[in-house]
Coordinates of C-alpha atoms and ligand atoms in Angstrom, one line a residue:
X1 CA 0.0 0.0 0.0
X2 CA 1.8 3.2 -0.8
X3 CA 0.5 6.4 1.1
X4 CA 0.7 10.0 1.1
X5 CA 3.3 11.7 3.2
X6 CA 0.2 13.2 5.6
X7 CA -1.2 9.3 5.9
X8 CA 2.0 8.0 6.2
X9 CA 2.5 10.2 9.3
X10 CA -0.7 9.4 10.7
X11 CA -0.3 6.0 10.6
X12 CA 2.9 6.0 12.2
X13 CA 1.6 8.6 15.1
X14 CA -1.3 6.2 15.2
X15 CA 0.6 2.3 15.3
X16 CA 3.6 3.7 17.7
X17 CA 0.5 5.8 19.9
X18 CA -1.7 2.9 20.4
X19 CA 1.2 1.0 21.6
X20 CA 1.2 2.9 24.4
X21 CA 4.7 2.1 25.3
X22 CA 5.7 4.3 28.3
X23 CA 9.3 3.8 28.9
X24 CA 10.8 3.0 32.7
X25 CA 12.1 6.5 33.9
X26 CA 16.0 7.3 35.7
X27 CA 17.5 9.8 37.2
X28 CA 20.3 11.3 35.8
X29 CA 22.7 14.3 36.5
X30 CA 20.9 17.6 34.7
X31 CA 24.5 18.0 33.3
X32 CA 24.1 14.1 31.0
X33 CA 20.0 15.2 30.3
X34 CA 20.7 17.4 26.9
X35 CA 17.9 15.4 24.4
X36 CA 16.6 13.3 27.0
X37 CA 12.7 13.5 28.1
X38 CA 11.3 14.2 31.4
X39 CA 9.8 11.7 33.4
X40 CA 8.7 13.9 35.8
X41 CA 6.5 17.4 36.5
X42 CA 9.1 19.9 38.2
X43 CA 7.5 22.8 40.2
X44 CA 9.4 25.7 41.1
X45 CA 10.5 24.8 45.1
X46 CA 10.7 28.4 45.3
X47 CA 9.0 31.8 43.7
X48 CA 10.9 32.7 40.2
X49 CA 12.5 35.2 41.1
X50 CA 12.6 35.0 44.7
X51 CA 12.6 38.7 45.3
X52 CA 11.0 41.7 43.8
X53 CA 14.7 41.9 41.1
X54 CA 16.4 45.1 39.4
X55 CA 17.0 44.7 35.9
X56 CA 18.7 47.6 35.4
X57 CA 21.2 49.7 37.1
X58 CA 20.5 52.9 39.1
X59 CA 18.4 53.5 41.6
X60 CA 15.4 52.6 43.4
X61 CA 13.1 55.0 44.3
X62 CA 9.3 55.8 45.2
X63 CA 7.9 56.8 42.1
X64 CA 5.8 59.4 44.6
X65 CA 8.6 60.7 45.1
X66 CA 9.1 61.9 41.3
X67 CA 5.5 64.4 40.6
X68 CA 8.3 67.1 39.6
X69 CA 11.1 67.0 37.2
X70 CA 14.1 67.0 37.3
X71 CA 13.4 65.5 41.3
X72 CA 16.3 65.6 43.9
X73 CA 16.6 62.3 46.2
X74 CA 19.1 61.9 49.3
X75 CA 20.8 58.4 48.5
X76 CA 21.0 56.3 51.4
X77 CA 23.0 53.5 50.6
X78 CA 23.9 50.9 47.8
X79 CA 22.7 47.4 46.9
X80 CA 24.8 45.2 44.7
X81 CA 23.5 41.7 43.4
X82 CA 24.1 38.7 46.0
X83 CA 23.5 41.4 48.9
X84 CA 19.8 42.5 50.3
X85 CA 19.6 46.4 51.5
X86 CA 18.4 46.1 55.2
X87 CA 16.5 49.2 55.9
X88 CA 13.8 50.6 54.0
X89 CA 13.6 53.9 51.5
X90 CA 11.6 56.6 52.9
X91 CA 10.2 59.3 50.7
X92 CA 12.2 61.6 49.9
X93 CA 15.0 58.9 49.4
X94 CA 16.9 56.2 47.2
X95 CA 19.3 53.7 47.1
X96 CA 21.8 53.0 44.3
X97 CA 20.9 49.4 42.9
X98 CA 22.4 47.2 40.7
X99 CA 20.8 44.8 37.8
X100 CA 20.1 41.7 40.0
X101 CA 19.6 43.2 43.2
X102 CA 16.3 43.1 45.3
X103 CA 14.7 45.8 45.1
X104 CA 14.4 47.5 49.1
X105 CA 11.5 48.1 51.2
X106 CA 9.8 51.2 50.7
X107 CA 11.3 51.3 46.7
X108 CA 8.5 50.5 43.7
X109 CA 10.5 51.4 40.9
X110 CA 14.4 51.7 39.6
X111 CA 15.2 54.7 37.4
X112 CA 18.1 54.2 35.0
X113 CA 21.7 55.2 36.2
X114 CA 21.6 57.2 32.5
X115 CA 19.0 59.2 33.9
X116 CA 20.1 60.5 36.7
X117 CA 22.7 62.9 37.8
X118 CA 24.8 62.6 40.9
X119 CA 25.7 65.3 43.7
X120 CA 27.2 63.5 46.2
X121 CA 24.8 61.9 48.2
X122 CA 22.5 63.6 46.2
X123 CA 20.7 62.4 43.2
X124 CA 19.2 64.3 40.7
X125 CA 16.7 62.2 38.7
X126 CA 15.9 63.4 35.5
X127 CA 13.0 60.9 34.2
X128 CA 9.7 59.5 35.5
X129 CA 9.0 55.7 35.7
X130 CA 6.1 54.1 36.3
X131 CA 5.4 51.8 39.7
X132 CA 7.4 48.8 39.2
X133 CA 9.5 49.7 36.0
X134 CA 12.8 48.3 35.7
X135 CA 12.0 45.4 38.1
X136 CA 10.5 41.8 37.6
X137 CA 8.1 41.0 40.5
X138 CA 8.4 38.1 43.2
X139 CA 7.2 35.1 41.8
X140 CA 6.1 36.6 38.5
X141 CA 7.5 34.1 36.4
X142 CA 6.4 31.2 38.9
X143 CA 5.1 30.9 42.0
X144 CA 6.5 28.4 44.0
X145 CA 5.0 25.2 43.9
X146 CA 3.7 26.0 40.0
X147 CA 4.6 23.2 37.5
X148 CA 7.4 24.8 34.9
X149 CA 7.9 21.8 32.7
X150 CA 5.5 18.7 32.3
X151 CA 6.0 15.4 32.1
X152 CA 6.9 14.6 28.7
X153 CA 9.0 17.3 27.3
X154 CA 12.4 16.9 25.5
X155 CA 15.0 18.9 27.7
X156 CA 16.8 21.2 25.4
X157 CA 19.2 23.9 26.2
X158 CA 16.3 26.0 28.0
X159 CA 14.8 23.2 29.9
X160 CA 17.8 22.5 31.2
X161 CA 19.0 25.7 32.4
X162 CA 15.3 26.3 34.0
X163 CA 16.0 22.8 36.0
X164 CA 18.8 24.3 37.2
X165 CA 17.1 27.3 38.9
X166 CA 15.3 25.3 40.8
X167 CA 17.7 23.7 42.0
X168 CA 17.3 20.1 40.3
X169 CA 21.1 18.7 40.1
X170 CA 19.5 15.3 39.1
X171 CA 16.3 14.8 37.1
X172 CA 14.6 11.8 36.2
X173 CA 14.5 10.8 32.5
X174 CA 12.6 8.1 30.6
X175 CA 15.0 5.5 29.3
X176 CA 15.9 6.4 25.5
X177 CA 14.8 3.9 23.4
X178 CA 16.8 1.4 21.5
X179 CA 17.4 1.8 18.3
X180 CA 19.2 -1.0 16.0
X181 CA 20.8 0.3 12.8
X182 CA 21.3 -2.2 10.1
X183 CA 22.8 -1.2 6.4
X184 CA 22.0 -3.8 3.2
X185 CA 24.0 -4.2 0.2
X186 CA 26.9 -6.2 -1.0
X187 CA 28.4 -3.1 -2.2
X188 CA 28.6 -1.7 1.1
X189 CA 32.1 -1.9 3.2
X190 CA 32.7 -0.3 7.2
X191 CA 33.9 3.6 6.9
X192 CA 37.6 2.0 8.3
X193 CA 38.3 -0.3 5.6
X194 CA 39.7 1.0 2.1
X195 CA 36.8 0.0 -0.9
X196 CA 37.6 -1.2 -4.1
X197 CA 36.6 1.3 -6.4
X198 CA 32.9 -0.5 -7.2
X199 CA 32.3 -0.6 -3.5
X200 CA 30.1 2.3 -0.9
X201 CA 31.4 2.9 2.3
X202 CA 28.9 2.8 4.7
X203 CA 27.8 6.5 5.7
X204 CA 24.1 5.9 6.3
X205 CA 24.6 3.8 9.5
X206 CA 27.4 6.9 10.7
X207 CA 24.6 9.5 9.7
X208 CA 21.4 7.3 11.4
X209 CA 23.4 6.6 14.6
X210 CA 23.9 10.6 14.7
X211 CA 20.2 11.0 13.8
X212 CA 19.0 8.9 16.8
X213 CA 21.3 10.4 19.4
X214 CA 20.1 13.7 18.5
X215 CA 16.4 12.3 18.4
X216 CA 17.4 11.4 22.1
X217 CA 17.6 7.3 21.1
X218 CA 20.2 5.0 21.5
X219 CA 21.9 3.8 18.4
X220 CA 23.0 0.0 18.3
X221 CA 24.4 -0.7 15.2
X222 CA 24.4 -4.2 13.8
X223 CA 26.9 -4.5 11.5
X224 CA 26.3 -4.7 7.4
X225 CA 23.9 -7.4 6.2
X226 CA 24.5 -8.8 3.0
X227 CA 22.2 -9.1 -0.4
X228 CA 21.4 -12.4 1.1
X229 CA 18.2 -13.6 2.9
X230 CA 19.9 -16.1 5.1
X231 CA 22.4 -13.8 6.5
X232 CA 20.1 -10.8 6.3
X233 CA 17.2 -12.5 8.3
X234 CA 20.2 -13.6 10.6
X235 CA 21.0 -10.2 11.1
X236 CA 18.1 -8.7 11.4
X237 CA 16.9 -10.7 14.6
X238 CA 19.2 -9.2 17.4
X239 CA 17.5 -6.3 16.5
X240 CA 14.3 -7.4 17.3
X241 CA 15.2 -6.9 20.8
X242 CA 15.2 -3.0 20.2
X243 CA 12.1 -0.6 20.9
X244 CA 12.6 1.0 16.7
X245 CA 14.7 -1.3 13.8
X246 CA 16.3 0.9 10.9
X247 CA 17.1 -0.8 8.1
X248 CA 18.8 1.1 5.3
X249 CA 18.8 -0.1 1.4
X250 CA 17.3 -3.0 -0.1
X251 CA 13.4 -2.1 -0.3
X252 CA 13.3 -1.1 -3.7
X253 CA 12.1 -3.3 -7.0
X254 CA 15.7 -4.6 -7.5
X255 CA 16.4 -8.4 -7.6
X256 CA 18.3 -8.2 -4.1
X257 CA 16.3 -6.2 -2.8
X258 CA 14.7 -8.6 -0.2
X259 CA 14.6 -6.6 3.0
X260 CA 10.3 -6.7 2.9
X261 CA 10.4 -10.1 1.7
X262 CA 12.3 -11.7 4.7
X263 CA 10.7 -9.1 7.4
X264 CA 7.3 -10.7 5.9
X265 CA 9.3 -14.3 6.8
X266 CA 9.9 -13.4 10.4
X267 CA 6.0 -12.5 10.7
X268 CA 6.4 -8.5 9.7
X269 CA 3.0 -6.4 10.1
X270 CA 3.5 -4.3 7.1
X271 CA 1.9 -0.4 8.1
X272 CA 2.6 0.7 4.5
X273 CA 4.9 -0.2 1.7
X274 CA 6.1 2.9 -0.5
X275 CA 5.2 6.6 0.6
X276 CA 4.4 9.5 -2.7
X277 CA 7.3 11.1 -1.4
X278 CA 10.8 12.5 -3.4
X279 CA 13.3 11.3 -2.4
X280 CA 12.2 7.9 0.0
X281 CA 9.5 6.7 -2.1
X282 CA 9.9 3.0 -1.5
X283 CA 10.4 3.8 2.4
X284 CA 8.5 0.9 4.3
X285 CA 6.9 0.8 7.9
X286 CA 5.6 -2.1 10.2
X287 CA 6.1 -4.1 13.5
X288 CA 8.0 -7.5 13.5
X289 CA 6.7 -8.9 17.1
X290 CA 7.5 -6.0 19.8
X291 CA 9.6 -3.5 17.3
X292 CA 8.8 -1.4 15.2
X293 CA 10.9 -1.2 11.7
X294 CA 11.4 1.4 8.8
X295 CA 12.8 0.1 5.9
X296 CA 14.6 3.1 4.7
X297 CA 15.5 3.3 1.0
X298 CA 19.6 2.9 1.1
X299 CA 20.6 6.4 -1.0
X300 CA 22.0 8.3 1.8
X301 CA 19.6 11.4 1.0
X302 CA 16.5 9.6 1.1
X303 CA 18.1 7.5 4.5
X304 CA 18.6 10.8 5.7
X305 CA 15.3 12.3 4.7
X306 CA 12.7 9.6 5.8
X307 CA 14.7 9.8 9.3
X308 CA 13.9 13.0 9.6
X309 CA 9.9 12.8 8.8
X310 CA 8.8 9.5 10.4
X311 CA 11.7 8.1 12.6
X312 CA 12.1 11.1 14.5
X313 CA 8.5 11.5 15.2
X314 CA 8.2 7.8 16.4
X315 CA 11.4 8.1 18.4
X316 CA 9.8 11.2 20.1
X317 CA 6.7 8.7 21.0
X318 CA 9.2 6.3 22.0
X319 CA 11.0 7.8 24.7
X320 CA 8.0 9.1 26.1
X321 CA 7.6 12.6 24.5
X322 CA 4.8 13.9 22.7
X323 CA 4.6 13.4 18.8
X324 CA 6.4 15.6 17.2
X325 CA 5.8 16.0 13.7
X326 CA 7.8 17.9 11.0
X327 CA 7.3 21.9 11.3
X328 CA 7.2 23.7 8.0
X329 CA 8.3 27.2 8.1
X330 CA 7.8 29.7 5.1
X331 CA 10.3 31.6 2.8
X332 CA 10.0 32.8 -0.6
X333 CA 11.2 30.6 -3.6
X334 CA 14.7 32.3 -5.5
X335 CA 13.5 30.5 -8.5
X336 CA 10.5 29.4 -10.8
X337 CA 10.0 25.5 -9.8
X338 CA 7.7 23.7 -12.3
X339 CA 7.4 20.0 -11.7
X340 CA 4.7 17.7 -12.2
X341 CA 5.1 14.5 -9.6
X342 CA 2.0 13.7 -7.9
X343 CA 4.6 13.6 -5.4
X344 CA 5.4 15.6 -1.7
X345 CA 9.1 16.5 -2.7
X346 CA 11.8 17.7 -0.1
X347 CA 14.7 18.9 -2.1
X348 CA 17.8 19.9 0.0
X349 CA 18.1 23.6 -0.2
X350 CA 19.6 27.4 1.2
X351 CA 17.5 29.3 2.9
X352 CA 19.1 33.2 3.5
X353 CA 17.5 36.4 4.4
X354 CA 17.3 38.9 1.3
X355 CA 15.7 42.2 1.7
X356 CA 13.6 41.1 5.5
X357 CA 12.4 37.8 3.7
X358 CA 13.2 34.4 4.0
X359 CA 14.6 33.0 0.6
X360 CA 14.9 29.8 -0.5
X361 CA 17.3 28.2 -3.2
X362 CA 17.4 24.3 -3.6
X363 CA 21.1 23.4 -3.6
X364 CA 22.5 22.1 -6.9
X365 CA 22.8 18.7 -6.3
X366 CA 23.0 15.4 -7.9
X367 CA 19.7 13.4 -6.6
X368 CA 19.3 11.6 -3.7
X369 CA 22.4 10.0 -3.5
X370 CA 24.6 13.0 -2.6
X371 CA 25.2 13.4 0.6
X372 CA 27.2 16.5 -0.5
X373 CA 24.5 18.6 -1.1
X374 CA 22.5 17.7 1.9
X375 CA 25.8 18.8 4.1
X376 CA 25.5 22.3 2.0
X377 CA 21.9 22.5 2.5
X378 CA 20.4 24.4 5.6
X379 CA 16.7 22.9 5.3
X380 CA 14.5 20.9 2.8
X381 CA 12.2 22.8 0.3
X382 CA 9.1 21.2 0.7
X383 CA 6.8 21.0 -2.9
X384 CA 3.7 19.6 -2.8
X385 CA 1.8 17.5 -5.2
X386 CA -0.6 19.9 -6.5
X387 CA 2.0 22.8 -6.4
X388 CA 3.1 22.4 -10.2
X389 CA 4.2 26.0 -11.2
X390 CA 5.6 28.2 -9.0
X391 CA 7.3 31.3 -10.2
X392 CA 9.9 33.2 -8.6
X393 CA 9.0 35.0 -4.7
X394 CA 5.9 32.4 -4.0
X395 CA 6.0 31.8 -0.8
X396 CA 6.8 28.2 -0.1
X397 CA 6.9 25.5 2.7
X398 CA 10.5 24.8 4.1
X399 CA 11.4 22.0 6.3
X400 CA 14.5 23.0 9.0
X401 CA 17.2 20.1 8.5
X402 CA 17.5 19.7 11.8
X403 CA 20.6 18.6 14.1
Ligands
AMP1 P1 19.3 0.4 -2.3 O1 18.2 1.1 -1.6 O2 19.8 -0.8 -1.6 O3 18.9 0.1 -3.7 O4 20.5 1.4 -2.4 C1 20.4 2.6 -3.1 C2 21.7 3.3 -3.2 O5 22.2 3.6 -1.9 C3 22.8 2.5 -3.8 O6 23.6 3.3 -4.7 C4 23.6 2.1 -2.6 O7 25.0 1.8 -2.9 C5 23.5 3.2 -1.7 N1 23.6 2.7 -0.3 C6 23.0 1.7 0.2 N2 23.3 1.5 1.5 C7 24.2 2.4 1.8 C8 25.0 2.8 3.0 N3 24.8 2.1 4.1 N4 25.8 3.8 3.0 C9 25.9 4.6 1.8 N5 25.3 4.3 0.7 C10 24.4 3.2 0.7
MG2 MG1 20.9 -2.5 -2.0

């Protein structure tokens, strides 16, 4: 059954959802958690930010105190960040503050050091503010107790420094899923060994194991299976101990292709078979007893590709994150495109700004097989079926490469 690239998704958010696999959880140091997916809710053990905080430096102030222009205060004293200012600012009074520090008793506002002149102890103040300008309130960005991250979310640079202020030096993390990587094809030798000039060295299993750690899985590669059933079907079954099987090459109409054909002899569930997508077309789907496979066609763009559209999503179900389909951004096509393929297409390509606008160039390359112009290319130009002609500054989908 060959599907769109919309059903194709839905079935694989549907088949890896009803699974309902939730992984075990463990905790981990916050400093090993980068891609990993939180097992837990984490609530602020304290109001964010603690005290009423400065942002800027200068002074703090009643802005009673400031009806008249330029206004003259008596500074009483100085607050830098990491100390508290102990007494309290009458009116009449300020106290020189610093970006970080909380904000005295008495104070409701901080008027920039820039506006403001200094006499000594006195300070001549030379702009209004309004109550509480310059200053983020107690608890304003959570109260303590609140939940800041859920259950469920991928901990990226951000998540991970908001663990860290509250204080969470460990964090428990769902267990990334397992991911076995298996390459077909005679023709394909391991990256250390010198080919003879008709063989491939074997990128896609480098690229996929790079894929799944940045997908937050665990790569286990397999080794490279032969053009042979026997051996194939041999090597396919310690990866049937995995949560997600990749197999690259071998699905397409050739003679040794015969990944599908011994999957189906191990008692594969085929999801679908062939997707109306440029480049992957012949990329395959389905559960052989508790894993899931992809078949993924074996030219390292279209490896890389179908990775990125439907293995990452799964892997995101996987390790106990939400789905997380493809996002297409816009940007505004360099060139005419006029194709007719009844197909989605994703065309490795340069998007730039030109003028305030995103535009987008595919990349010359040489089909799906070079992996050189997918390294030059920033994101995917996404065409789809019924977009045929489309001239110069349409504005079209773009699909982020991603990491
Ligand atoms: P296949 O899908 O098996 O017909 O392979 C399609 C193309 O991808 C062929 O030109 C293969 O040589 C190439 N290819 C297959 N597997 C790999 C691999 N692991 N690394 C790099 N290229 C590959
Ligand atoms: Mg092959």
């Amino acid at each position: 059954m060959v599907v769109t690239y919309e059903q194709a998704l839905s079935i694989v958010q549907d088949k890896i959802g009803s699974a309902n696999r939730v992984p075990e959880a463990e905790t981990i140091p916050l400093d090993q958690a980068l891609c990993r997916v939180l097992a837990e809710d984490v609530t602020a053990d304290r109001d964010l930010p603690r005290f009423h905080r400065a942002i800027r430096d200068g002074y703090a102030l009643r802005t009673a105190d400031l009806s008249v222009l330029p206004a003259v205060l008596r500074c009483v004293g100085e607050v830098p960040a990491g100390r508290s200012f102990e007494g309290e600012v009458r009116p009449g009074q300020c106290v020189s503050i610093m970006t970080g520090a909380p904000l005295p008793e008495g104070a409701d506002a901080v008027v920039m050091v820039e506006h403001t002149a200094s006499r000594g102890s006195d300070i001549e103040i030379q702009r209004s503010v309004q109550p509480w300008e310059n200053i983020v309130l107690r608890g304003s960005e959570a109260a303590e107790g609140a939940r800041i991250l859920a259950r469920g979310r991928r901990l990226q640079a951000a998540e991970i420094g908001l663990l860290a202020s509250v204080g969470k030096a460990a964090v428990a993390v769902y267990r990334q899923p397992s991911v076995a990587i298996l390459p077909t094809g005679d023709e394909v030798v391991p990256v250390e060994q010198q080919p003879q000039w008709f063989q491939i060295r074997n990128s896609n299993a480098a690229a996929l194991a790079a894929q799944v750690k940045s997908a937050g899985g665990m790569p286990l590669p397999l080794g490279i299976a032969p053009d042979r059933k026997d051996l194939l079907k041999e090597m396919i079954e310690p990866g049937l101990h995995s949560d997600l099987l990749l197999l690259s090459g071998g699905v397409s109409m050739g003679k040794l292709d015969l990944v599908e054909e011994v999957l189906a002899e191990l008692g594969a569930e085929f999801f679908f078979q062939g997707t109306a997508i440029r480049p992957g077309k012949p990329l395959v789907f389905g559960r052989v007893r508790d894993s899931f496979f992809f078949g993924l066609p074996g030219n390292p763009v279209s490896t890389f590709v179908t990775f990125e559209l439907f293995a990452r999503p799964a892997l995101a179900l996987l390790s106990g994150a939400a789905f997380e389909p493809p996002v297409f951004l816009r940007a505004r096509l360099a060139k005419p495109f006029r194709q007719r393929t009844g197909l989605t297409m994703f065309l490795p390509a340069r998007v730039r700004m030109q003028d305030h606008d995103p535009v987008v160039q595919p990349v010359g390359w040489q089909g799906s097989g070079d992996l050189v112009g997918v390294a030059a290319a920033n994101c995917f130009l996404v065409i789809h079926p019924d977009q045929t002609d489309l001239v110069a500054g349409n504005w079209v989908d773009i699909m982020p490469k991603g990491q």
